[in-house]
PDB file of C-alpha atoms in Angstrom:
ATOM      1  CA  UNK A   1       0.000   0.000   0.000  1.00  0.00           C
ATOM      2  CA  UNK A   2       1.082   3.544  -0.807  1.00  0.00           C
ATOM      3  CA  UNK A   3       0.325   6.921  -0.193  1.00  0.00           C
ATOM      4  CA  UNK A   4      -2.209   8.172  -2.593  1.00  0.00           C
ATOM      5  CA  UNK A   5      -1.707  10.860  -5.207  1.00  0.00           C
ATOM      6  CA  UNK A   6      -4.321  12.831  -6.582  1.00  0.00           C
ATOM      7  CA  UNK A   7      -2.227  13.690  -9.515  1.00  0.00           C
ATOM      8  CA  UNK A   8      -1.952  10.043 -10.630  1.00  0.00           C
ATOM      9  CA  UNK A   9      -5.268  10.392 -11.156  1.00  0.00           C
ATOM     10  CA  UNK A  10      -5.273  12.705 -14.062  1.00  0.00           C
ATOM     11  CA  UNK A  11      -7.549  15.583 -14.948  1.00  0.00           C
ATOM     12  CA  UNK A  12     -10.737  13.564 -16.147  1.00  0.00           C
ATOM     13  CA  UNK A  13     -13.360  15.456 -13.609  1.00  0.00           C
ATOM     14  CA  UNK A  14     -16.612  15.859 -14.265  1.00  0.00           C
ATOM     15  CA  UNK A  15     -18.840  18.764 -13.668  1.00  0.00           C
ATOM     16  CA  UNK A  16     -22.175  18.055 -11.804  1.00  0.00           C
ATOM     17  CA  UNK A  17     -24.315  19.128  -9.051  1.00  0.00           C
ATOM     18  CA  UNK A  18     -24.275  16.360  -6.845  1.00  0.00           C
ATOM     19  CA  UNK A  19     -22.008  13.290  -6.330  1.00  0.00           C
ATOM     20  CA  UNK A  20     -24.337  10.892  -8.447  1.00  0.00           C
ATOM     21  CA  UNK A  21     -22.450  10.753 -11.149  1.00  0.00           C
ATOM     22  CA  UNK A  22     -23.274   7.065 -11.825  1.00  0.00           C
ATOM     23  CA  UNK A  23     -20.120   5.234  -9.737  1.00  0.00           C
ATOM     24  CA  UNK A  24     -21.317   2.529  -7.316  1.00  0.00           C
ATOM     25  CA  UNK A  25     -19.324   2.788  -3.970  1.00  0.00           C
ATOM     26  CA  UNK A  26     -18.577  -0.150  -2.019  1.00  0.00           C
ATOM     27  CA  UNK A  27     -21.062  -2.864  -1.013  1.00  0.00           C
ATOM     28  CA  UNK A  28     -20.341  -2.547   2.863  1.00  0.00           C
ATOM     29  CA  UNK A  29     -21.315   1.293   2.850  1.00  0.00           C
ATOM     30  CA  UNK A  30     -24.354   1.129   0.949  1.00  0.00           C
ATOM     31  CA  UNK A  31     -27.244   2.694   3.229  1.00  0.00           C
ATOM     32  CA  UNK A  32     -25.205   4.490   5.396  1.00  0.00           C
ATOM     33  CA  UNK A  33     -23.762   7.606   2.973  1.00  0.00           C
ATOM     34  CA  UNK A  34     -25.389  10.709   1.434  1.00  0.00           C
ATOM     35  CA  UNK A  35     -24.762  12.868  -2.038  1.00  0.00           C
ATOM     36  CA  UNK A  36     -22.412  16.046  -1.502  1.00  0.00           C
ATOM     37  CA  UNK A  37     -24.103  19.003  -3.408  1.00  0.00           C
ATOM     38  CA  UNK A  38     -21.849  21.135  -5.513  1.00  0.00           C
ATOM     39  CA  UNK A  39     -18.617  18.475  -4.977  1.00  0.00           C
ATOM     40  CA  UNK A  40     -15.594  20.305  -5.790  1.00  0.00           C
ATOM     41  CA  UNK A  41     -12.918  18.480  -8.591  1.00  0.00           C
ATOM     42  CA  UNK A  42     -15.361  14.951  -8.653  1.00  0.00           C
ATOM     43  CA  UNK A  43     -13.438  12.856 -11.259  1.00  0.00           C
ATOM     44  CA  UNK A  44     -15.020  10.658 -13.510  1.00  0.00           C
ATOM     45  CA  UNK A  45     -14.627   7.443 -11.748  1.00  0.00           C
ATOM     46  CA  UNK A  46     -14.856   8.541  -8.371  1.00  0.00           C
ATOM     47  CA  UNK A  47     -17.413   7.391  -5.744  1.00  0.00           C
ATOM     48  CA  UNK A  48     -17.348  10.346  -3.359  1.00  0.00           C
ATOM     49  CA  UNK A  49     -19.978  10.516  -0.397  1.00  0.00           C
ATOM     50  CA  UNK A  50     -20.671  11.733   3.586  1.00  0.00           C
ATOM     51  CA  UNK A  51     -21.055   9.306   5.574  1.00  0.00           C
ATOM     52  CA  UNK A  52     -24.659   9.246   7.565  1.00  0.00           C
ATOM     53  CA  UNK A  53     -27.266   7.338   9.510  1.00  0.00           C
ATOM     54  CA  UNK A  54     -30.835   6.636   9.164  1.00  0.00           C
ATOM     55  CA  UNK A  55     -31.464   9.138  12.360  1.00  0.00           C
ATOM     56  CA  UNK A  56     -29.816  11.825  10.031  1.00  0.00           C
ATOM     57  CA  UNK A  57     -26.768  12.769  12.598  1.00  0.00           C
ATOM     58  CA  UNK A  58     -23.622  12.922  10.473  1.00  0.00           C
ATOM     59  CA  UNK A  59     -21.029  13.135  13.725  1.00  0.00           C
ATOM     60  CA  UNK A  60     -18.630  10.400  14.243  1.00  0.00           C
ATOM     61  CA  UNK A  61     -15.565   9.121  16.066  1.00  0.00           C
ATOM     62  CA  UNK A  62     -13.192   6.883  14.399  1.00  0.00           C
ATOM     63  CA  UNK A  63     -11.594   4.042  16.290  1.00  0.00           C
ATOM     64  CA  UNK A  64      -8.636   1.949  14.357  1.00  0.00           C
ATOM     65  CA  UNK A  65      -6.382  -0.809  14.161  1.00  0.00           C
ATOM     66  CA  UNK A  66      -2.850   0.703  12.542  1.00  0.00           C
ATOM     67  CA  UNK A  67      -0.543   3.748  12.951  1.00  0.00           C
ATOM     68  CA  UNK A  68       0.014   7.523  12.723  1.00  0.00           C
ATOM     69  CA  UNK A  69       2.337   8.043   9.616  1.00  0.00           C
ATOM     70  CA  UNK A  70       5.355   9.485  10.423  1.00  0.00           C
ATOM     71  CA  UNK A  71       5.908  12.602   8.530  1.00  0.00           C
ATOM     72  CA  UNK A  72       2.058  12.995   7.621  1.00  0.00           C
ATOM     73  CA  UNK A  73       0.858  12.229  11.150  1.00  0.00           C
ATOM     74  CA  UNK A  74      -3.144  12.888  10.092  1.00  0.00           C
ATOM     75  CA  UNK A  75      -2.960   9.587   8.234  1.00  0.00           C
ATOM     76  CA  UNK A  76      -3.638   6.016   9.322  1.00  0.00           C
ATOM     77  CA  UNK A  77      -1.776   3.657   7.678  1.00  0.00           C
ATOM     78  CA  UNK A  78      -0.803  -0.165   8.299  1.00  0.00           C
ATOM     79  CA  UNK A  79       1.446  -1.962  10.933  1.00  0.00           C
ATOM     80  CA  UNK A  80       4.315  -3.957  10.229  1.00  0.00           C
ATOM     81  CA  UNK A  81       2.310  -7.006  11.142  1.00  0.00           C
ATOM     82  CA  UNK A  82      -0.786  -6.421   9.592  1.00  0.00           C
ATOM     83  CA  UNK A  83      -3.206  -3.639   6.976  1.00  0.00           C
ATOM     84  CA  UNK A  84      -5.393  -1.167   9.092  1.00  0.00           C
ATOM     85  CA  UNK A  85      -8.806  -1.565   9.716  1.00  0.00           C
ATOM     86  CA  UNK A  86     -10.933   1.577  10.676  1.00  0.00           C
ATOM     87  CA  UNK A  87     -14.543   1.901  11.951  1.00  0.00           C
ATOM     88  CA  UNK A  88     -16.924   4.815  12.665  1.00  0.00           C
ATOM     89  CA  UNK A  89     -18.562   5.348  15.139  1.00  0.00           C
ATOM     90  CA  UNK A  90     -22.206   7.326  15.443  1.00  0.00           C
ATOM     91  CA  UNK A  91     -22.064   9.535  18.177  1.00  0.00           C
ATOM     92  CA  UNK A  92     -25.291   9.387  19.431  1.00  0.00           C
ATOM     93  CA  UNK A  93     -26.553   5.458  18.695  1.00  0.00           C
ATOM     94  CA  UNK A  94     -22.860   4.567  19.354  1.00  0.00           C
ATOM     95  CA  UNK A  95     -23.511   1.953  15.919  1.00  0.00           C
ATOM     96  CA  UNK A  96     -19.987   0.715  14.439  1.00  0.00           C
ATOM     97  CA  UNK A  97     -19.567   1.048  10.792  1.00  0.00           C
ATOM     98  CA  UNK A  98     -16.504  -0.228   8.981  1.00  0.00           C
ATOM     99  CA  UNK A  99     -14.903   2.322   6.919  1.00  0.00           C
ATOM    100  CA  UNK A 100     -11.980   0.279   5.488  1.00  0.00           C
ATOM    101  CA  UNK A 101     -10.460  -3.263   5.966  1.00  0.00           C
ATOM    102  CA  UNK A 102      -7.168  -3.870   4.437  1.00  0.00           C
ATOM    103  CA  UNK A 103      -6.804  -7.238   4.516  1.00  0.00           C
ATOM    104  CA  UNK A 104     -10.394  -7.160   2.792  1.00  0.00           C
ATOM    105  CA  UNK A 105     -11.495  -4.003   0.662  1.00  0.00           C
ATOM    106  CA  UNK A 106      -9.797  -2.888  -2.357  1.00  0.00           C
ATOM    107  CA  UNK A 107      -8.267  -4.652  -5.641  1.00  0.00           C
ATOM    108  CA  UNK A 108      -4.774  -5.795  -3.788  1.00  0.00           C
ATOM    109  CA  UNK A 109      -6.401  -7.320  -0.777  1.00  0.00           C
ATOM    110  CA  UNK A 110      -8.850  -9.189  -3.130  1.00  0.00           C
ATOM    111  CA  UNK A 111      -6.765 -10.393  -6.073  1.00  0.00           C
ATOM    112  CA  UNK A 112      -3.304 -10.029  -4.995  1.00  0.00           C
ATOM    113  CA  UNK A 113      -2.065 -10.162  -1.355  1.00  0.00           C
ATOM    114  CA  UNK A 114      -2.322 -12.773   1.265  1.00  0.00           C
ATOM    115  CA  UNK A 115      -2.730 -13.158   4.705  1.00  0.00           C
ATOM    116  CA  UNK A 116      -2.492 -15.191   7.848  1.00  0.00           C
ATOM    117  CA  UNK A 117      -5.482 -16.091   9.947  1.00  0.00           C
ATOM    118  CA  UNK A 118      -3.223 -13.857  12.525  1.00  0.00           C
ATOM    119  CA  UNK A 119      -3.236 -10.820  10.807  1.00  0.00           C
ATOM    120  CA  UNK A 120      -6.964 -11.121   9.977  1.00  0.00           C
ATOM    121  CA  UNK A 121      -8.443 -11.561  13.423  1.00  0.00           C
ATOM    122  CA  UNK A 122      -5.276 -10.050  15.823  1.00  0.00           C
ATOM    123  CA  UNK A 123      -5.621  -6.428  14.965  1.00  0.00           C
ATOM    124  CA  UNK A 124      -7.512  -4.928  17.793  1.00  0.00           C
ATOM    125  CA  UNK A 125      -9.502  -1.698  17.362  1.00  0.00           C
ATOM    126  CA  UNK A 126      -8.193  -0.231  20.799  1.00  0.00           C
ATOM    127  CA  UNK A 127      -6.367   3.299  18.992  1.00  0.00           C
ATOM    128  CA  UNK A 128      -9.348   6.515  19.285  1.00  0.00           C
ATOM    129  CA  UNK A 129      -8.491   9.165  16.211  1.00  0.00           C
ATOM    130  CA  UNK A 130      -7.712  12.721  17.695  1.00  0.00           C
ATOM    131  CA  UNK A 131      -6.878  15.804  15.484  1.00  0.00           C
ATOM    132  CA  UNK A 132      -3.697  17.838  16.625  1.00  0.00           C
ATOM    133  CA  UNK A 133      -6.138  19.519  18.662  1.00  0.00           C
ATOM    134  CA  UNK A 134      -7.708  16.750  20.710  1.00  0.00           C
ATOM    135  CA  UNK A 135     -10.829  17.266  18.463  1.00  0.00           C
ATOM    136  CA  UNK A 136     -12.515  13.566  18.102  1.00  0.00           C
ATOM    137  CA  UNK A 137     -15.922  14.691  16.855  1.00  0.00           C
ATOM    138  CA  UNK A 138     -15.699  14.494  13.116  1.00  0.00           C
ATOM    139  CA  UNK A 139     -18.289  14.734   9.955  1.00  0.00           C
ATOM    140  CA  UNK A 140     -16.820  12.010   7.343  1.00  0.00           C
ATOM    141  CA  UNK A 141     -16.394  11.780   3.520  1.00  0.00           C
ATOM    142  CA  UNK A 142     -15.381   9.043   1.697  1.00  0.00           C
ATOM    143  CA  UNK A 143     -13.783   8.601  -2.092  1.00  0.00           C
ATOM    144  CA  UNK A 144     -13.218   5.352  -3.624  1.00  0.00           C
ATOM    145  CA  UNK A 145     -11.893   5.220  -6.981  1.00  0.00           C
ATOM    146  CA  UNK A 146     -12.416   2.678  -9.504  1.00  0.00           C
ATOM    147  CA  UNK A 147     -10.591   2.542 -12.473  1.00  0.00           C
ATOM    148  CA  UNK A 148      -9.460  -0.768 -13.067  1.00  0.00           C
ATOM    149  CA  UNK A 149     -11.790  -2.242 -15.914  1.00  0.00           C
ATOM    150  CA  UNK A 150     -13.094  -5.515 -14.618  1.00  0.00           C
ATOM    151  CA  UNK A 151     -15.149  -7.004 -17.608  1.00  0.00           C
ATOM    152  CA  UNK A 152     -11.545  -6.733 -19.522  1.00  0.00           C
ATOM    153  CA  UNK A 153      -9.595  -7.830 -16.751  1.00  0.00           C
ATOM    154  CA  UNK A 154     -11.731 -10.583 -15.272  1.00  0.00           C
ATOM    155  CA  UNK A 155     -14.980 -11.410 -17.392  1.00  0.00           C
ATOM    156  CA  UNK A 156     -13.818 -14.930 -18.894  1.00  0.00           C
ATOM    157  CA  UNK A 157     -13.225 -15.970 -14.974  1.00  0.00           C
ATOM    158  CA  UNK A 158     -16.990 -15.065 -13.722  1.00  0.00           C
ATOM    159  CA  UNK A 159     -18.528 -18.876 -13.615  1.00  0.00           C
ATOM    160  CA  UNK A 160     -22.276 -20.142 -14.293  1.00  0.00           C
ATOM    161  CA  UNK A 161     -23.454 -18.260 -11.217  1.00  0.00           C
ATOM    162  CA  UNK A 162     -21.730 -15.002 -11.892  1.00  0.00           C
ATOM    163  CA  UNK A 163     -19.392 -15.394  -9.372  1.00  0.00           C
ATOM    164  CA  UNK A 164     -15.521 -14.228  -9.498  1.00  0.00           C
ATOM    165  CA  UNK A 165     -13.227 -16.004  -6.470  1.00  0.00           C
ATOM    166  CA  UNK A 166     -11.107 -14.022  -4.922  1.00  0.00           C
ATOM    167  CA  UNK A 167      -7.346 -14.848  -4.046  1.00  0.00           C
ATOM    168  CA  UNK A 168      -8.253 -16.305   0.103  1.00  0.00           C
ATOM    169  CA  UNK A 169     -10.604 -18.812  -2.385  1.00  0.00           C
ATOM    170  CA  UNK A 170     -14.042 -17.184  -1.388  1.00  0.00           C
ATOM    171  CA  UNK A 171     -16.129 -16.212  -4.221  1.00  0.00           C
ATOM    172  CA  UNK A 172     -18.242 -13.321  -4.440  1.00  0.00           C
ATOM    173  CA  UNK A 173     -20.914 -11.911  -7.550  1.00  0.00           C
ATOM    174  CA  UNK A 174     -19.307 -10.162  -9.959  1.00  0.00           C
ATOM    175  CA  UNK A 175     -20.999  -6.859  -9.532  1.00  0.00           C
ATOM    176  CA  UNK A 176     -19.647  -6.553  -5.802  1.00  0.00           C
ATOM    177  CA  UNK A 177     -16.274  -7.125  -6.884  1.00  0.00           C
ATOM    178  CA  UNK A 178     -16.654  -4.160  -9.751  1.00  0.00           C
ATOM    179  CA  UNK A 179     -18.236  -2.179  -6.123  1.00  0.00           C
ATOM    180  CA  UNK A 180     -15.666  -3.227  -3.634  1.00  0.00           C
ATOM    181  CA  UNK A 181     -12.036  -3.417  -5.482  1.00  0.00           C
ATOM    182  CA  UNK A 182     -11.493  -0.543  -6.023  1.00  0.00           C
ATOM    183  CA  UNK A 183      -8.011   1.155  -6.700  1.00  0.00           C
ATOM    184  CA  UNK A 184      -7.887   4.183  -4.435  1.00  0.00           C
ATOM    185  CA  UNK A 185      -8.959   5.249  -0.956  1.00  0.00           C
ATOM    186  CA  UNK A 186      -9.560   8.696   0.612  1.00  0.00           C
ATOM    187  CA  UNK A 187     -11.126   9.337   3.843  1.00  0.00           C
ATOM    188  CA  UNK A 188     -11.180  13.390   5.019  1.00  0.00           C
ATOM    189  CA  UNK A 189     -12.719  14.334   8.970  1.00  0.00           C
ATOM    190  CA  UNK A 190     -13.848  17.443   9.340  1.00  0.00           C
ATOM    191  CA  UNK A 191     -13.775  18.744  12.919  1.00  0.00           C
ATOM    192  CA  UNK A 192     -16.703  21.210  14.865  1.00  0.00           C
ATOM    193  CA  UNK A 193     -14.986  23.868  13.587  1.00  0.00           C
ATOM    194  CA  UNK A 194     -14.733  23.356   9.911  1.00  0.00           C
ATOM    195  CA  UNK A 195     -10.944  22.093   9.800  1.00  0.00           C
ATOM    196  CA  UNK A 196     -10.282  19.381   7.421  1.00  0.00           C
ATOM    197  CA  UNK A 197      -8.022  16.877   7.964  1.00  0.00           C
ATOM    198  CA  UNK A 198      -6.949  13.554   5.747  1.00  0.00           C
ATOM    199  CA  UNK A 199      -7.258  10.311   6.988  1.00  0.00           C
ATOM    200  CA  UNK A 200      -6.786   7.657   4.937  1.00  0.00           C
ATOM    201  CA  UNK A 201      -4.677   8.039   1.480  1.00  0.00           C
ATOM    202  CA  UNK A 202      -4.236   4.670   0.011  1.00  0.00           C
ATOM    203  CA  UNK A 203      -2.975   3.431  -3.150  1.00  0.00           C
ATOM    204  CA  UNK A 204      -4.938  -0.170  -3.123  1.00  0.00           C
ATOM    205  CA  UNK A 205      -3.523  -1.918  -6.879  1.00  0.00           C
TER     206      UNK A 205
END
């Protein structure tokens, strides 16, 4: 995994009103994100929303498995012993909502890396995310980005039931792997007084 790099990403943005520009975001988040009016720089295959709940309260806390980066100490990145795993939490109904797995989400952890039983199930959510001003009240917006063309990539392997299996042997429908491996991972906090700060900045393929 690697730092992400917006400019890797090209120029290809597309100019609309909201954030339903057509993208599908990942399986696991569906029914728990809203559309962002008047997005600023949405690119063409971007999946970009705020994260929400059913009461309509948009305030989390983020609890983690992983580590402060070490020059860019806003971001959350993996262990030596295992990927990070990152959950929200609603403030008020105190519901957990996984933001990101690595040893799950995203094309690598899918299709390309493996790991022990260990690393899956020892990676304790026990670290509580603070700002560098003890803020831990934060609205959440998520960007996935998917621009890895499955149906050239991975059609011919779909079987009879339209499933594609993964590289741990499971197999899933095709549809949620198009939804759920994707390339690219940004997650941004903003704090109770309007200061935005990065989270998560993953290069996932």
């Amino acid at each position: 995994m690697g730092i992400f790099g917006m400019s890797k990403k090209g120029s290809n943005k597309s100019h609309v009103f909201d954030t339903d520009n057509g993208v599908l975001g990942p399986t696991f988040l569906e029914g728990i994100t809203e559309h962002i009016e008047n997005p600023k720089e949405l690119h063409s295959h971007e999946w970009r929303r705020k994260l929400s709940s059913p009461s309509g309260n948009s305030k989390f806390k983020i609890k983690y498995y992983g580590e402060l980066h070490e020059d860019y100490n806003n971001l959350i990145v993996e262990t030596n012993f295992a990927p990070a795993l990152i959950v929200a939490v609603h403030v008020v109904s105190e519901v957990e909502s996984f933001l990101f797995d690595g040893c799950k989400h995203a094309y690598n952890a899918m299709f390309c890396d493996t790991f022990t039983k260990e690393q899956i199930t020892n990676r304790p959510i026990t670290n509580h995310y603070k700002d560098s001003k003890g803020n831990d009240i934060f609205e959440i917006t998520i960007s996935t980005y998917n621009g890895i063309d499955y149906e050239d990539e991975f059609r011919e392997e779909v079987d009879e039931n339209g499933l594609l299996e993964l590289i741990d042997g499971t197999k899933i429908d095709f549809d949620s792997v198009k939804r759920n491996g994707y390339d690219s991972l940004q997650i941004w906090a903003t704090n109770n007084n309007g200061e935005i700060m990065e989270l998560v900045s993953e290069e996932l393929a």
